[in-house]
PDB file of C-alpha atoms (C1' of nucleotides) in Angstrom:
ATOM      1  CA  MET A  42     -38.350 136.266  65.273  1.00 38.00           C
ATOM      2  CA  ARG A  43     -35.412 137.098  66.373  1.00 40.00           C
ATOM      3  CA  PRO A  44     -34.258 136.367  69.682  1.00 42.00           C
ATOM      4  CA  ASN A  45     -33.502 139.426  71.646  1.00 41.00           C
ATOM      5  CA  CYS A  46     -30.286 139.088  73.957  1.00 47.00           C
ATOM      6  CA  ASP A  47     -30.783 140.693  77.161  1.00 48.00           C
ATOM      7  CA  GLU A  48     -29.071 138.266  79.214  1.00 56.00           C
ATOM      8  CA  SER A  49     -25.213 138.109  79.550  1.00 69.00           C
ATOM      9  CA  ILE A  50     -25.306 134.521  77.782  1.00 77.00           C
ATOM     10  CA  GLU A  51     -24.456 134.217  74.487  1.00 75.00           C
ATOM     11  CA  CYS A  52     -27.104 134.301  72.221  1.00 69.00           C
ATOM     12  CA  PRO A  53     -26.915 132.017  68.870  1.00 63.00           C
ATOM     13  CA  CYS A  54     -29.806 133.401  67.304  1.00 58.00           C
ATOM     14  CA  PRO A  55     -28.838 132.059  63.436  1.00 54.00           C
ATOM     15  CA  PRO A  56     -30.538 128.569  63.991  1.00 54.00           C
ATOM     16  CA  VAL A  57     -33.795 129.940  64.237  1.00 60.00           C
ATOM     17  CA  GLY A  58     -33.933 130.592  60.587  1.00 60.00           C
ATOM     18  CA  LEU A  59     -32.355 127.706  59.612  1.00 64.00           C
ATOM     19  CA  ILE A  60     -35.475 125.671  60.472  1.00 71.00           C
ATOM     20  CA  ASP A  61     -37.428 128.391  58.369  1.00 73.00           C
ATOM     21  CA  VAL A  62     -35.326 127.208  55.474  1.00 71.00           C
ATOM     22  CA  VAL A  63     -34.220 123.354  55.835  1.00 76.00           C
ATOM     23  CA  GLY A  64     -37.097 122.621  58.666  1.00 80.00           C
ATOM     24  CA  LYS A  65     -39.203 121.067  56.166  1.00 86.00           C
ATOM     25  CA  LYS A  66     -39.493 117.302  56.714  1.00 88.00           C
ATOM     26  CA  TRP A  67     -38.284 116.290  53.182  1.00 90.00           C
ATOM     27  CA  ALA A  68     -35.918 119.858  52.504  1.00 91.00           C
ATOM     28  CA  MET A  69     -32.502 118.483  53.733  1.00 88.00           C
ATOM     29  CA  CYS A  70     -33.088 115.059  52.266  1.00 89.00           C
ATOM     30  CA  VAL A  71     -33.486 116.397  48.843  1.00 93.00           C
ATOM     31  CA  VAL A  72     -30.377 118.576  49.124  1.00 93.00           C
ATOM     32  CA  THR A  73     -28.372 115.706  50.275  1.00 91.00           C
ATOM     33  CA  LEU A  74     -30.033 113.945  47.367  1.00 94.00           C
ATOM     34  CA  LEU A  75     -29.035 116.288  44.702  1.00 96.00           C
ATOM     35  CA  GLY A  76     -25.612 116.623  46.465  1.00 95.00           C
ATOM     36  CA  ARG A  77     -24.699 113.190  45.881  1.00 93.00           C
ATOM     37  CA  ASN A  78     -26.522 112.637  42.249  1.00 94.00           C
ATOM     38  CA  GLY A  79     -26.143 115.903  40.600  1.00 94.00           C
ATOM     39  CA  ALA A  80     -29.226 116.534  38.409  1.00 96.00           C
ATOM     40  CA  VAL A  81     -32.432 114.451  39.471  1.00 96.00           C
ATOM     41  CA  ARG A  82     -36.010 114.346  37.640  1.00 95.00           C
ATOM     42  CA  PHE A  83     -39.169 114.337  39.555  1.00 96.00           C
ATOM     43  CA  GLY A  84     -40.160 111.058  39.621  1.00 95.00           C
ATOM     44  CA  PRO A  85     -36.803 109.459  40.885  1.00 94.00           C
ATOM     45  CA  ILE A  86     -36.679 111.959  43.523  1.00 95.00           C
ATOM     46  CA  GLN A  87     -40.289 110.823  44.473  1.00 94.00           C
ATOM     47  CA  ARG A  88     -39.794 107.190  44.493  1.00 92.00           C
ATOM     48  CA  CYS A  89     -36.418 107.590  46.372  1.00 91.00           C
ATOM     49  CA  LEU A  90     -38.176 109.419  49.449  1.00 90.00           C
ATOM     50  CA  SER A  91     -40.239 106.832  50.857  1.00 81.00           C
ATOM     51  CA  ALA A  92     -42.868 107.792  47.747  1.00 81.00           C
ATOM     52  CA  VAL A  93     -43.388 111.113  48.963  1.00 93.00           C
ATOM     53  CA  SER A  94     -46.744 112.529  47.732  1.00 96.00           C
ATOM     54  CA  PRO A  95     -46.369 114.555  44.756  1.00 97.00           C
ATOM     55  CA  ALA A  96     -47.687 117.849  46.436  1.00 97.00           C
ATOM     56  CA  THR A  97     -45.572 117.644  49.187  1.00 95.00           C
ATOM     57  CA  LEU A  98     -42.291 117.431  47.303  1.00 96.00           C
ATOM     58  CA  THR A  99     -43.457 120.212  44.759  1.00 96.00           C
ATOM     59  CA  SER A 100     -43.935 122.238  47.797  1.00 95.00           C
ATOM     60  CA  THR A 101     -40.394 121.372  49.089  1.00 94.00           C
ATOM     61  CA  LEU A 102     -38.782 121.908  45.561  1.00 96.00           C
ATOM     62  CA  ARG A 103     -40.678 125.228  45.280  1.00 94.00           C
ATOM     63  CA  ALA A 104     -39.484 126.359  48.770  1.00 92.00           C
ATOM     64  CA  LEU A 105     -35.756 125.624  48.036  1.00 93.00           C
ATOM     65  CA  GLU A 106     -35.964 127.348  44.572  1.00 94.00           C
ATOM     66  CA  HIS A 107     -37.263 130.099  46.317  1.00 90.00           C
ATOM     67  CA  GLU A 108     -34.524 130.177  48.701  1.00 88.00           C
ATOM     68  CA  GLY A 109     -31.927 129.679  45.927  1.00 91.00           C
ATOM     69  CA  LEU A 110     -30.843 126.545  47.261  1.00 93.00           C
ATOM     70  CA  VAL A 111     -32.389 124.605  44.157  1.00 96.00           C
ATOM     71  CA  ARG A 112     -32.197 125.124  40.165  1.00 97.00           C
ATOM     72  CA  ARG A 113     -35.427 123.690  37.790  1.00 96.00           C
ATOM     73  CA  VAL A 114     -33.463 122.622  34.442  1.00 94.00           C
ATOM     74  CA  PRO A 115     -36.342 121.985  31.821  1.00 91.00           C
ATOM     75  CA  LEU A 116     -35.245 118.968  29.722  1.00 89.00           C
ATOM     76  CA  ALA A 117     -36.817 119.837  26.051  1.00 77.00           C
ATOM     77  CA  ASP A 118     -37.063 115.991  25.038  1.00 71.00           C
ATOM     78  CA  ALA A 119     -38.885 114.890  22.279  1.00 68.00           C
ATOM     79  CA  GLY A 120     -42.492 115.586  23.306  1.00 70.00           C
ATOM     80  CA  THR A 121     -43.148 114.295  26.659  1.00 79.00           C
ATOM     81  CA  THR A 122     -42.259 116.318  29.572  1.00 84.00           C
ATOM     82  CA  HIS A 123     -39.096 116.322  31.329  1.00 90.00           C
ATOM     83  CA  SER A 124     -37.175 118.148  33.826  1.00 93.00           C
ATOM     84  CA  ALA A 125     -34.614 117.785  36.620  1.00 96.00           C
ATOM     85  CA  TYR A 126     -33.386 119.560  39.811  1.00 97.00           C
ATOM     86  CA  GLN A 127     -29.844 120.505  40.936  1.00 97.00           C
ATOM     87  CA  LEU A 128     -27.888 122.179  43.701  1.00 97.00           C
ATOM     88  CA  THR A 129     -27.190 125.874  43.137  1.00 96.00           C
ATOM     89  CA  VAL A 130     -23.540 126.910  44.407  1.00 96.00           C
ATOM     90  CA  THR A 131     -25.392 127.992  47.316  1.00 92.00           C
ATOM     91  CA  GLY A 132     -26.976 125.001  48.050  1.00 94.00           C
ATOM     92  CA  ASP A 133     -23.923 123.262  47.239  1.00 96.00           C
ATOM     93  CA  ALA A 134     -22.030 124.999  50.167  1.00 93.00           C
ATOM     94  CA  LEU A 135     -25.366 123.860  52.304  1.00 91.00           C
ATOM     95  CA  TYR A 136     -24.635 120.185  51.659  1.00 93.00           C
ATOM     96  CA  ARG A 137     -21.357 120.451  52.438  1.00 93.00           C
ATOM     97  CA  CYS A 138     -22.441 121.923  55.720  1.00 89.00           C
ATOM     98  CA  LEU A 139     -24.908 118.959  56.111  1.00 87.00           C
ATOM     99  CA  LEU A 140     -22.411 116.232  55.867  1.00 88.00           C
ATOM    100  CA  PRO A 141     -21.090 116.140  59.280  1.00 86.00           C
ATOM    101  CA  LEU A 142     -24.573 116.498  60.518  1.00 82.00           C
ATOM    102  CA  ALA A 143     -25.562 113.332  58.290  1.00 79.00           C
ATOM    103  CA  SER A 144     -22.809 111.162  59.820  1.00 81.00           C
ATOM    104  CA  TRP A 145     -23.688 112.511  63.390  1.00 79.00           C
ATOM    105  CA  LEU A 146     -26.992 110.763  62.305  1.00 75.00           C
ATOM    106  CA  ARG A 147     -25.860 107.632  61.526  1.00 72.00           C
ATOM    107  CA  ARG A 148     -24.049 107.007  64.808  1.00 71.00           C
ATOM    108  CA  SER A 149     -25.033 104.553  67.156  1.00 56.00           C
TER     109      SER A 149
ATOM    110  CA  MET B  31     -41.015 106.989  56.780  1.00 39.00           C
ATOM    111  CA  ARG B  32     -37.692 106.034  55.586  1.00 41.00           C
ATOM    112  CA  PRO B  33     -36.894 106.179  52.056  1.00 42.00           C
ATOM    113  CA  ASN B  34     -36.829 103.189  49.962  1.00 42.00           C
ATOM    114  CA  CYS B  35     -34.588 103.409  47.210  1.00 48.00           C
ATOM    115  CA  ASP B  36     -35.397 101.555  44.482  1.00 48.00           C
ATOM    116  CA  GLU B  37     -33.430 103.797  41.898  1.00 56.00           C
ATOM    117  CA  SER B  38     -30.141 103.774  41.066  1.00 69.00           C
ATOM    118  CA  ILE B  39     -29.554 106.731  42.498  1.00 77.00           C
ATOM    119  CA  GLU B  40     -27.814 107.386  45.747  1.00 75.00           C
ATOM    120  CA  CYS B  41     -30.490 107.933  48.801  1.00 70.00           C
ATOM    121  CA  PRO B  42     -29.316 109.661  51.687  1.00 63.00           C
ATOM    122  CA  CYS B  43     -31.953 108.538  54.097  1.00 59.00           C
ATOM    123  CA  PRO B  44     -30.823 109.678  57.635  1.00 55.00           C
ATOM    124  CA  PRO B  45     -31.646 113.366  56.720  1.00 55.00           C
ATOM    125  CA  VAL B  46     -35.085 112.284  57.245  1.00 62.00           C
ATOM    126  CA  GLY B  47     -34.763 111.654  61.039  1.00 61.00           C
ATOM    127  CA  LEU B  48     -33.014 114.600  61.485  1.00 65.00           C
ATOM    128  CA  ILE B  49     -35.705 117.143  61.339  1.00 72.00           C
ATOM    129  CA  ASP B  50     -37.560 114.495  63.764  1.00 74.00           C
ATOM    130  CA  VAL B  51     -34.539 115.378  66.286  1.00 72.00           C
ATOM    131  CA  VAL B  52     -33.990 118.805  65.552  1.00 78.00           C
ATOM    132  CA  GLY B  53     -36.818 120.206  63.414  1.00 81.00           C
ATOM    133  CA  LYS B  54     -38.623 121.800  65.925  1.00 86.00           C
ATOM    134  CA  LYS B  55     -38.455 125.239  65.730  1.00 88.00           C
ATOM    135  CA  TRP B  56     -36.621 126.081  68.533  1.00 90.00           C
ATOM    136  CA  ALA B  57     -34.368 122.818  69.147  1.00 91.00           C
ATOM    137  CA  MET B  58     -31.467 123.772  67.458  1.00 88.00           C
ATOM    138  CA  CYS B  59     -31.631 127.400  68.862  1.00 88.00           C
ATOM    139  CA  VAL B  60     -31.333 125.748  72.482  1.00 93.00           C
ATOM    140  CA  VAL B  61     -28.468 123.149  71.537  1.00 93.00           C
ATOM    141  CA  THR B  62     -26.345 126.090  70.147  1.00 91.00           C
ATOM    142  CA  LEU B  63     -27.252 128.405  73.235  1.00 93.00           C
ATOM    143  CA  LEU B  64     -26.199 125.552  75.436  1.00 95.00           C
ATOM    144  CA  GLY B  65     -23.307 124.463  73.546  1.00 95.00           C
ATOM    145  CA  ARG B  66     -21.869 128.331  73.868  1.00 92.00           C
ATOM    146  CA  ASN B  67     -23.157 128.763  77.449  1.00 94.00           C
ATOM    147  CA  GLY B  68     -22.731 125.479  79.368  1.00 94.00           C
ATOM    148  CA  ALA B  69     -25.513 125.261  81.928  1.00 95.00           C
ATOM    149  CA  VAL B  70     -28.324 127.550  81.507  1.00 95.00           C
ATOM    150  CA  ARG B  71     -31.463 128.146  83.804  1.00 95.00           C
ATOM    151  CA  PHE B  72     -35.124 128.177  82.006  1.00 95.00           C
ATOM    152  CA  GLY B  73     -35.857 131.623  82.487  1.00 94.00           C
ATOM    153  CA  PRO B  74     -32.574 133.220  80.666  1.00 94.00           C
ATOM    154  CA  ILE B  75     -33.059 130.690  78.313  1.00 95.00           C
ATOM    155  CA  GLN B  76     -36.708 131.695  77.419  1.00 94.00           C
ATOM    156  CA  ARG B  77     -35.844 135.458  77.770  1.00 92.00           C
ATOM    157  CA  CYS B  78     -32.977 135.027  75.408  1.00 91.00           C
ATOM    158  CA  LEU B  79     -35.247 133.304  72.336  1.00 89.00           C
ATOM    159  CA  SER B  80     -37.593 135.797  71.830  1.00 81.00           C
ATOM    160  CA  ALA B  81     -39.460 135.283  74.818  1.00 82.00           C
ATOM    161  CA  VAL B  82     -40.721 131.449  73.485  1.00 93.00           C
ATOM    162  CA  SER B  83     -43.802 130.788  75.197  1.00 96.00           C
ATOM    163  CA  PRO B  84     -43.131 128.639  78.245  1.00 97.00           C
ATOM    164  CA  ALA B  85     -45.132 125.514  77.051  1.00 97.00           C
ATOM    165  CA  THR B  86     -43.094 125.729  73.604  1.00 95.00           C
ATOM    166  CA  LEU B  87     -39.880 126.103  75.587  1.00 96.00           C
ATOM    167  CA  THR B  88     -40.818 122.901  77.897  1.00 96.00           C
ATOM    168  CA  SER B  89     -42.137 120.503  74.954  1.00 95.00           C
ATOM    169  CA  THR B  90     -38.361 121.711  73.535  1.00 94.00           C
ATOM    170  CA  LEU B  91     -36.504 120.829  76.082  1.00 96.00           C
ATOM    171  CA  ARG B  92     -38.668 117.507  77.045  1.00 94.00           C
ATOM    172  CA  ALA B  93     -38.050 116.273  73.350  1.00 92.00           C
ATOM    173  CA  LEU B  94     -34.275 117.267  73.589  1.00 93.00           C
ATOM    174  CA  GLU B  95     -34.183 115.556  77.018  1.00 94.00           C
ATOM    175  CA  HIS B  96     -35.722 112.643  75.281  1.00 90.00           C
ATOM    176  CA  GLU B  97     -33.413 112.369  72.671  1.00 89.00           C
ATOM    177  CA  GLY B  98     -30.593 112.331  75.192  1.00 91.00           C
ATOM    178  CA  LEU B  99     -29.165 115.738  74.115  1.00 93.00           C
ATOM    179  CA  VAL B 100     -29.726 117.675  77.089  1.00 96.00           C
ATOM    180  CA  ARG B 101     -29.821 116.956  80.964  1.00 97.00           C
ATOM    181  CA  ARG B 102     -32.088 119.215  83.458  1.00 96.00           C
ATOM    182  CA  VAL B 103     -29.766 119.662  86.550  1.00 94.00           C
ATOM    183  CA  PRO B 104     -31.910 120.120  89.581  1.00 90.00           C
ATOM    184  CA  LEU B 105     -30.417 123.112  91.770  1.00 88.00           C
ATOM    185  CA  ALA B 106     -31.219 122.716  95.539  1.00 76.00           C
ATOM    186  CA  ASP B 107     -31.081 126.401  96.322  1.00 69.00           C
ATOM    187  CA  ALA B 108     -33.070 127.709  99.441  1.00 66.00           C
ATOM    188  CA  GLY B 109     -36.438 127.577  99.051  1.00 67.00           C
ATOM    189  CA  THR B 110     -37.221 128.458  95.729  1.00 77.00           C
ATOM    190  CA  THR B 111     -37.490 126.104  92.574  1.00 82.00           C
ATOM    191  CA  HIS B 112     -34.184 126.201  90.387  1.00 89.00           C
ATOM    192  CA  SER B 113     -32.862 123.897  87.816  1.00 93.00           C
ATOM    193  CA  ALA B 114     -30.629 124.265  84.640  1.00 96.00           C
ATOM    194  CA  TYR B 115     -30.076 122.427  81.357  1.00 97.00           C
ATOM    195  CA  GLN B 116     -26.834 121.388  79.965  1.00 97.00           C
ATOM    196  CA  LEU B 117     -26.018 119.611  76.947  1.00 97.00           C
ATOM    197  CA  THR B 118     -25.085 115.878  77.097  1.00 96.00           C
ATOM    198  CA  VAL B 119     -21.867 114.147  75.306  1.00 96.00           C
ATOM    199  CA  THR B 120     -24.122 113.333  72.478  1.00 92.00           C
ATOM    200  CA  GLY B 121     -25.545 116.892  72.442  1.00 94.00           C
ATOM    201  CA  ASP B 122     -22.721 118.498  72.418  1.00 96.00           C
ATOM    202  CA  ALA B 123     -21.175 116.164  69.514  1.00 93.00           C
ATOM    203  CA  LEU B 124     -24.506 117.381  67.739  1.00 91.00           C
ATOM    204  CA  TYR B 125     -23.528 120.968  68.707  1.00 93.00           C
ATOM    205  CA  ARG B 126     -20.271 120.719  67.102  1.00 93.00           C
ATOM    206  CA  CYS B 127     -21.588 119.366  63.927  1.00 89.00           C
ATOM    207  CA  LEU B 128     -23.995 122.213  63.542  1.00 87.00           C
ATOM    208  CA  LEU B 129     -21.071 125.191  63.811  1.00 88.00           C
ATOM    209  CA  PRO B 130     -20.415 124.717  60.191  1.00 86.00           C
ATOM    210  CA  LEU B 131     -24.346 124.797  59.790  1.00 82.00           C
ATOM    211  CA  ALA B 132     -24.423 127.783  61.735  1.00 79.00           C
ATOM    212  CA  SER B 133     -21.690 129.803  60.122  1.00 81.00           C
ATOM    213  CA  TRP B 134     -23.416 128.864  56.633  1.00 79.00           C
ATOM    214  CA  LEU B 135     -26.475 130.684  58.085  1.00 74.00           C
ATOM    215  CA  ARG B 136     -24.563 134.100  58.706  1.00 72.00           C
ATOM    216  CA  ARG B 137     -23.304 134.050  55.027  1.00 71.00           C
ATOM    217  CA  SER B 138     -24.066 137.102  52.935  1.00 56.00           C
TER     218      SER B 138
ATOM    219  C1'  DC C 203     -38.925 130.853  89.571  1.00 71.32           C
ATOM    220  C1'  DG C 204     -40.277 126.863  86.984  1.00 71.32           C
ATOM    221  C1'  DG C 205     -43.002 125.023  84.707  1.00 71.32           C
ATOM    222  C1'  DA C 206     -48.237 122.660  83.830  1.00 71.32           C
ATOM    223  C1'  DA C 207     -52.573 123.048  81.820  1.00 71.32           C
ATOM    224  C1'  DT C 208     -55.738 124.725  78.576  1.00 71.32           C
ATOM    225  C1'  DC C 209     -57.459 126.644  74.221  1.00 71.32           C
ATOM    226  C1'  DC C 210     -56.731 127.893  69.623  1.00 71.32           C
ATOM    227  C1'  DC C 211     -55.097 128.638  65.230  1.00 71.32           C
ATOM    228  C1'  DA C 212     -52.043 127.957  60.900  1.00 71.32           C
ATOM    229  C1'  DT C 213     -50.155 124.914  58.121  1.00 71.32           C
ATOM    230  C1'  DA C 214     -47.488 120.933  56.976  1.00 71.32           C
ATOM    231  C1'  DC C 215     -48.195 116.961  55.498  1.00 71.32           C
ATOM    232  C1'  DG C 216     -50.579 112.946  53.390  1.00 71.32           C
ATOM    233  C1'  DA C 217     -53.973 110.563  50.161  1.00 71.32           C
ATOM    234  C1'  DT C 218     -56.212 110.759  46.019  1.00 71.32           C
ATOM    235  C1'  DA C 219     -57.791 112.361  41.627  1.00 71.32           C
ATOM    236  C1'  DC C 220     -56.737 114.493  37.632  1.00 71.32           C
ATOM    237  C1'  DT C 221     -54.160 117.185  33.547  1.00 71.32           C
ATOM    238  C1'  DG C 222     -51.426 118.653  29.517  1.00 71.32           C
TER     239       DG C 222
ATOM    240  C1'  DC D  26     -43.542 111.917  32.925  1.00 71.32           C
ATOM    241  C1'  DA D  27     -44.310 116.255  35.910  1.00 71.32           C
ATOM    242  C1'  DG D  28     -46.714 118.225  38.093  1.00 71.32           C
ATOM    243  C1'  DT D  29     -51.529 120.419  40.094  1.00 71.32           C
ATOM    244  C1'  DA D  30     -55.772 120.676  42.582  1.00 71.32           C
ATOM    245  C1'  DT D  31     -58.864 119.297  46.695  1.00 71.32           C
ATOM    246  C1'  DC D  32     -59.724 117.774  50.992  1.00 71.32           C
ATOM    247  C1'  DG D  33     -58.865 116.208  55.524  1.00 71.32           C
ATOM    248  C1'  DT D  34     -56.175 115.589  59.644  1.00 71.32           C
ATOM    249  C1'  DA D  35     -52.598 115.795  62.697  1.00 71.32           C
ATOM    250  C1'  DT D  36     -49.616 118.965  65.630  1.00 71.32           C
ATOM    251  C1'  DG D  37     -46.553 122.409  66.396  1.00 71.32           C
ATOM    252  C1'  DG D  38     -46.704 126.725  68.550  1.00 71.32           C
ATOM    253  C1'  DG D  39     -48.320 131.118  70.651  1.00 71.32           C
ATOM    254  C1'  DA D  40     -51.074 133.317  74.455  1.00 71.32           C
ATOM    255  C1'  DT D  41     -52.710 133.275  78.407  1.00 71.32           C
ATOM    256  C1'  DT D  42     -53.741 131.335  83.323  1.00 71.32           C
ATOM    257  C1'  DC D  43     -52.453 129.419  87.475  1.00 71.32           C
ATOM    258  C1'  DC D  44     -49.918 126.634  90.248  1.00 71.32           C
ATOM    259  C1'  DG D  45     -46.069 124.771  93.904  1.00 71.32           C
TER     260       DG D  45
END
DNA sequence: CGGAATCCCATACGATACTG
DNA sequence: CAGTATCGTATGGGATTCCG
């Protein structure tokens, strides 16, 4: 997976891994969402993101959890099931790195 | 495709489009590579990026061209076919936005 | 050298239905 | 509410081959 630089030109390399981490369709969207709002529950996230299918959202959240970017917070709340998701310290660092990128996208 | 915010939480939205632009496996890698090295020819790019298949690299470059991030520069060079790729002004702006992200990836 | 054409496969994603 | 289970499809991407 890693580029092997046999050329005199400089080879960046890192960005390849970035795609694996945040290349999922909704991953950066979720990170940005949580970065702005702190802990958010499953339902609101889903409704906010174009009503992404629950299966896809679950997959995205699990991936982000696995990368240590997001933490799941169960909320013991009188009978019904509740839980929320929030960024870890690492996830928040990534979020701040994404800010210039987000503003670049809003260009033009 | 666009998230529709029916919640009180803040909805970022832009990052969804980002995936379409730079979410391709090698897109950001190419942007970073060109950002560091200026104009680079097809062969060196390919060899530098883990020998990515020519079909995939072509697809990536065409997508970046279509987004106005990369420009193809034909080099009329004595018989044989030569060409190089370099970032446009917009592409360079994106490249600079990617820098913090790239350093984040090199963490740990 | 710089691609284009073709084939093939893995899988990400969406839609839907269902459960504790 | 917060997911899980299935299914079907689209497509990104690798390998290979061939061409000007």
